PDB file of C-alpha atoms and ligand atoms in Angstrom:
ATOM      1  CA  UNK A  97       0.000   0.000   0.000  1.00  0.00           C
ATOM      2  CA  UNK A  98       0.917   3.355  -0.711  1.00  0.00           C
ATOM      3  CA  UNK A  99       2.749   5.472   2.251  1.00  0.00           C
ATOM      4  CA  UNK A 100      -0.182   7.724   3.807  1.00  0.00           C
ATOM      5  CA  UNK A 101       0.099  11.344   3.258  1.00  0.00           C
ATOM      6  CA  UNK A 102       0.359  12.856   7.026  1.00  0.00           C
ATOM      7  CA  UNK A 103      -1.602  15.553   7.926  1.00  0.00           C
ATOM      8  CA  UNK A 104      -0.703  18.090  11.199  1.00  0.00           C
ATOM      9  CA  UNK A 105      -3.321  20.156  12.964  1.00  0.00           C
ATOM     10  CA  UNK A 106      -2.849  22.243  15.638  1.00  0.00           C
ATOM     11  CA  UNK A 107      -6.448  23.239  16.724  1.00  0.00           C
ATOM     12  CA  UNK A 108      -7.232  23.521  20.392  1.00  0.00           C
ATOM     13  CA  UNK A 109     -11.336  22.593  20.250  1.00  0.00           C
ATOM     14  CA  UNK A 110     -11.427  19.381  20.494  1.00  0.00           C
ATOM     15  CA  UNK A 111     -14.573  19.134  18.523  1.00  0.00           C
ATOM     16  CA  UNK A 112     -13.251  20.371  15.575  1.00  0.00           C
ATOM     17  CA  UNK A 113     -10.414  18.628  16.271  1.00  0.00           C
ATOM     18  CA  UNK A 114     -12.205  15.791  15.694  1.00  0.00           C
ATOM     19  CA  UNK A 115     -14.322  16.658  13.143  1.00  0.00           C
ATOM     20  CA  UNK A 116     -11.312  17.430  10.926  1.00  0.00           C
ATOM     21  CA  UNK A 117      -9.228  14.645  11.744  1.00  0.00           C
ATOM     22  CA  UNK A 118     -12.583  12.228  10.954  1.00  0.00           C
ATOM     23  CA  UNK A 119     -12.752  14.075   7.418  1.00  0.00           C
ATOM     24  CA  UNK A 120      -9.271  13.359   6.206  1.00  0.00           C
ATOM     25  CA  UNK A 121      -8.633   9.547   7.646  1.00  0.00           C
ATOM     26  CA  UNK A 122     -12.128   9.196   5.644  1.00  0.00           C
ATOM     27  CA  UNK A 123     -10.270  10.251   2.917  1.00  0.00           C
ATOM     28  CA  UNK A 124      -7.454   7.966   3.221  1.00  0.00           C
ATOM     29  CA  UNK A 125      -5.078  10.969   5.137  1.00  0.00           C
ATOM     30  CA  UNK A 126      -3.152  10.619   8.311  1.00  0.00           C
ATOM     31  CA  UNK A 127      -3.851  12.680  11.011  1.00  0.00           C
ATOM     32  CA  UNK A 128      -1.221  13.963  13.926  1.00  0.00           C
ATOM     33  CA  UNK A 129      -2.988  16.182  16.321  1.00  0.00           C
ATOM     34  CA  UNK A 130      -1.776  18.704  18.674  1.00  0.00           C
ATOM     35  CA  UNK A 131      -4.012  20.826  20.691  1.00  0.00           C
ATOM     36  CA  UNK A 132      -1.580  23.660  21.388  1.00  0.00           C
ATOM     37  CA  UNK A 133       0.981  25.399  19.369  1.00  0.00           C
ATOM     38  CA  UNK A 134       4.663  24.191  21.871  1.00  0.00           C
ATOM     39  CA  UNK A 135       3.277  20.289  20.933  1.00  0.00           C
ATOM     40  CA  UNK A 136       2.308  21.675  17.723  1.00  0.00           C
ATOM     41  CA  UNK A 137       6.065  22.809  16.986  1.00  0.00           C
ATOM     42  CA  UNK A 138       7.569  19.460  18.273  1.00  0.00           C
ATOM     43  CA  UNK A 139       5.057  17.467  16.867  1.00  0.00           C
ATOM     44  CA  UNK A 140       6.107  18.741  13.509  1.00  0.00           C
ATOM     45  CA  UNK A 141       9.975  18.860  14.089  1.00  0.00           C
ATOM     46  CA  UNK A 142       9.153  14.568  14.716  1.00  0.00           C
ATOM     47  CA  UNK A 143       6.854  13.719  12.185  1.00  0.00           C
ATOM     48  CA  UNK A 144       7.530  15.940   9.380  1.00  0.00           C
ATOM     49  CA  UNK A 145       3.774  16.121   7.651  1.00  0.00           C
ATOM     50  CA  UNK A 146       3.146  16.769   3.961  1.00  0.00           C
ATOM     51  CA  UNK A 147       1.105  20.103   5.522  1.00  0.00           C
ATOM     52  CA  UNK A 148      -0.047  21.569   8.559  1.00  0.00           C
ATOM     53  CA  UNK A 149      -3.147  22.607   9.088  1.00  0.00           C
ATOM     54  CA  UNK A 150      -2.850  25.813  11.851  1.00  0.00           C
ATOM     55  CA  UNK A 151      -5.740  27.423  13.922  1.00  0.00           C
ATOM     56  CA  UNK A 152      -4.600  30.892  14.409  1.00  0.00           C
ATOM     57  CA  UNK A 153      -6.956  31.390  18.104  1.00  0.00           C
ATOM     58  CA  UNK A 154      -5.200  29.155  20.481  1.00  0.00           C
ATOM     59  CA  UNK A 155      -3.904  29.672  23.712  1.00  0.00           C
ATOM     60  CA  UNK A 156      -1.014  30.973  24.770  1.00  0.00           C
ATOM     61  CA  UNK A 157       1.130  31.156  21.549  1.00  0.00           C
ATOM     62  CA  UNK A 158      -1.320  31.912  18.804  1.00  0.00           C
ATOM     63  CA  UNK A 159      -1.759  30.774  15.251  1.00  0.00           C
ATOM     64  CA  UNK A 160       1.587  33.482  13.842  1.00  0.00           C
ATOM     65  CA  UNK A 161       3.952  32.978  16.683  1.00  0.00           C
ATOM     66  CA  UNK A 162       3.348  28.959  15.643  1.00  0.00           C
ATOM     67  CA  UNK A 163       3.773  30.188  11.576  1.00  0.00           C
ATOM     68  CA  UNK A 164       7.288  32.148  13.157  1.00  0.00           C
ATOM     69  CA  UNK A 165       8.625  29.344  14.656  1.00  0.00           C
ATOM     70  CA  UNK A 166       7.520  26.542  12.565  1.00  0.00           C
ATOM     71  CA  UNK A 167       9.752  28.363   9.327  1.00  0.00           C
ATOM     72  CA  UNK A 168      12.507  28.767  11.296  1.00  0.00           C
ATOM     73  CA  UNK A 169      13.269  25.091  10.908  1.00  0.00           C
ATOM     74  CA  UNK A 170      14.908  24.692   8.015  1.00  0.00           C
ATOM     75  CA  UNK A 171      13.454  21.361   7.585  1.00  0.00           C
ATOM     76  CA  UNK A 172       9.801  22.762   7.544  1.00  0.00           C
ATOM     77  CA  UNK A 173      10.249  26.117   6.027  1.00  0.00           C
ATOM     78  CA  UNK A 174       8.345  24.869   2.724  1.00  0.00           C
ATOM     79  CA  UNK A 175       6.160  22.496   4.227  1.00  0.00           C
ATOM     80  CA  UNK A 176       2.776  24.147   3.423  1.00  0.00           C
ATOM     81  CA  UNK A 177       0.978  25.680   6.327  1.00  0.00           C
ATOM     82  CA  UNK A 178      -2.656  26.806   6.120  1.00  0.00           C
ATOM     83  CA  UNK A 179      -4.452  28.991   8.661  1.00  0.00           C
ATOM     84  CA  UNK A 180      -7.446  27.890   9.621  1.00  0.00           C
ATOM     85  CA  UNK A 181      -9.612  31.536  10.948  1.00  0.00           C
ATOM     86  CA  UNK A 182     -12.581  32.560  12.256  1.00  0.00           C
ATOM     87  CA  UNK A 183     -14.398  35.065  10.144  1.00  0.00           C
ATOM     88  CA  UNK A 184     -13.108  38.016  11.914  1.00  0.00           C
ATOM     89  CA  UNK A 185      -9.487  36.265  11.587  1.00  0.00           C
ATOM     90  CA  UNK A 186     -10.531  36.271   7.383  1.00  0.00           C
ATOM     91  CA  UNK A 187      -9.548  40.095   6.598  1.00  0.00           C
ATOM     92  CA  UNK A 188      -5.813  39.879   8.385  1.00  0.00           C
ATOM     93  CA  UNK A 189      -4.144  38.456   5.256  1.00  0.00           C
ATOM     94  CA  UNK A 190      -1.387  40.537   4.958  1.00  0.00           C
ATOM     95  CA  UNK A 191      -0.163  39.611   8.589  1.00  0.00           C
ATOM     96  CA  UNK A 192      -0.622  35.938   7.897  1.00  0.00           C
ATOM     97  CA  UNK A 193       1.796  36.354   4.654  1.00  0.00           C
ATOM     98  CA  UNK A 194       3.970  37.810   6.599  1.00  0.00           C
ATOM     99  CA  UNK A 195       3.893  35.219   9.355  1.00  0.00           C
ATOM    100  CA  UNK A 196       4.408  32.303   6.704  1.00  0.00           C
ATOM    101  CA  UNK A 197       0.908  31.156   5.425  1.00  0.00           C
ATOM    102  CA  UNK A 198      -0.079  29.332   1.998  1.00  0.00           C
ATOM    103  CA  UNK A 199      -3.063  29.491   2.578  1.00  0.00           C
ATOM    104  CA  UNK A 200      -6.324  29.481   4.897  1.00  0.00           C
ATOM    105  CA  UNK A 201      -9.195  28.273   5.404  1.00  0.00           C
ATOM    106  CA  UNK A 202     -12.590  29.665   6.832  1.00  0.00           C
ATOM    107  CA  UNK A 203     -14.168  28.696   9.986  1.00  0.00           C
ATOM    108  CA  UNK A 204     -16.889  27.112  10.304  1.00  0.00           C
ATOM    109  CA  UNK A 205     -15.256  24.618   7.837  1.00  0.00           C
ATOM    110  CA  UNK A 206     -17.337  22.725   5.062  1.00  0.00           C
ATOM    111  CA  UNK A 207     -17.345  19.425   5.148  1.00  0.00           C
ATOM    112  CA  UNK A 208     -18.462  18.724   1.510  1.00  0.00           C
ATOM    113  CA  UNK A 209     -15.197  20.994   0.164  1.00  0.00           C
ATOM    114  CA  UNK A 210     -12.515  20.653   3.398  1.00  0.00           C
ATOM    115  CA  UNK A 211     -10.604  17.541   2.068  1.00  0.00           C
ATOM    116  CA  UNK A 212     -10.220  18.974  -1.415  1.00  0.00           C
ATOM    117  CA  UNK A 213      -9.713  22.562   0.076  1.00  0.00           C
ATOM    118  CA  UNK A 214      -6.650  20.447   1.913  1.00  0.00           C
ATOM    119  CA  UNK A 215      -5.471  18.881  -1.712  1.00  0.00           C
ATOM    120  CA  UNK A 216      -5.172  22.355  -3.580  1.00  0.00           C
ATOM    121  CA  UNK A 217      -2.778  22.890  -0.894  1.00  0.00           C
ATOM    122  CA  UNK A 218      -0.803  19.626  -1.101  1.00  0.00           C
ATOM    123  CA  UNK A 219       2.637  19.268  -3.179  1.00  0.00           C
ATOM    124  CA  UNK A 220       1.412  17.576  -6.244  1.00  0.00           C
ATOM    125  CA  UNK A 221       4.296  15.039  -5.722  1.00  0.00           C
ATOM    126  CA  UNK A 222       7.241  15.033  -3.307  1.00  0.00           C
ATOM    127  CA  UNK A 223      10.354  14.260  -5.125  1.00  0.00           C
ATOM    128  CA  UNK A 224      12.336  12.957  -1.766  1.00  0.00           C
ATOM    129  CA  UNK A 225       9.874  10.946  -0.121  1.00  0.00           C
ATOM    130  CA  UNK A 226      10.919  10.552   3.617  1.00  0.00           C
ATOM    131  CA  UNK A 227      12.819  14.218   3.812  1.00  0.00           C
TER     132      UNK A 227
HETATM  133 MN1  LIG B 100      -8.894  27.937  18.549  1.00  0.00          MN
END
């Protein structure tokens, strides 16, 4: 069987923690979890996913301290990283370029469009699997 292609989130409500992590294993993903962006970071540095999905409200270190540190390791700088906002988050693009986003997605999330929302986001094809 083909390797799986892993999927971070960092998303501290645990209901839509689960609700997003249900989505992609449905659609054959795998899912690493962190509810917080310090196990977010290490989480990342250990399992080095094919794109991390980022809520920008969390506690303590929000969504662009997470996008700061996360590209200052070399070995995730281009991993893709899309915010996931609240509507009021929506408007602050310009300070989530500048923190390191590819991308973002809307909360509340659709489930009919989230997994290929996800895709558009994905490397088409990573020519050193494993790095
Ligand atoms: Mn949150």
């Amino acid at each position: 069987m083909p390797r799986k292609t892993k999927i971070l989130l960092i998303e501290d409500h645990e209901p839509n923690r689960y609700l997003l992590t249900f989505l992609l294993e449905k659609n054959g993903f795998e899912v690493v979890a962190a509810p917080d962006g310090p196990a977010g970071i290490a989480l990342a540095a250990r399992e080095k996913p094919a794109l991390i999905l980022l809520d920008i409200q969390l506690p303590g270190m929000d969504g662009h301290a997470v996008a700061r540190a996360l590209r200052r390791d070399p070995t995730l700088a281009h991993t893709p990283l899309v915010a996931v906002t609240s509507y009021a988050m929506a408007g602050d693009q310009a300070r989530a370029v500048e923190a390191g986003f590819d991308g973002y997605l809307e909360k509340p999330i659709d489930p009919d469009l989230f997994v290929e929302q996800v895709r558009c986001h994905l490397r088409p094809l990573d020519p050193e699997p494993g790095r």
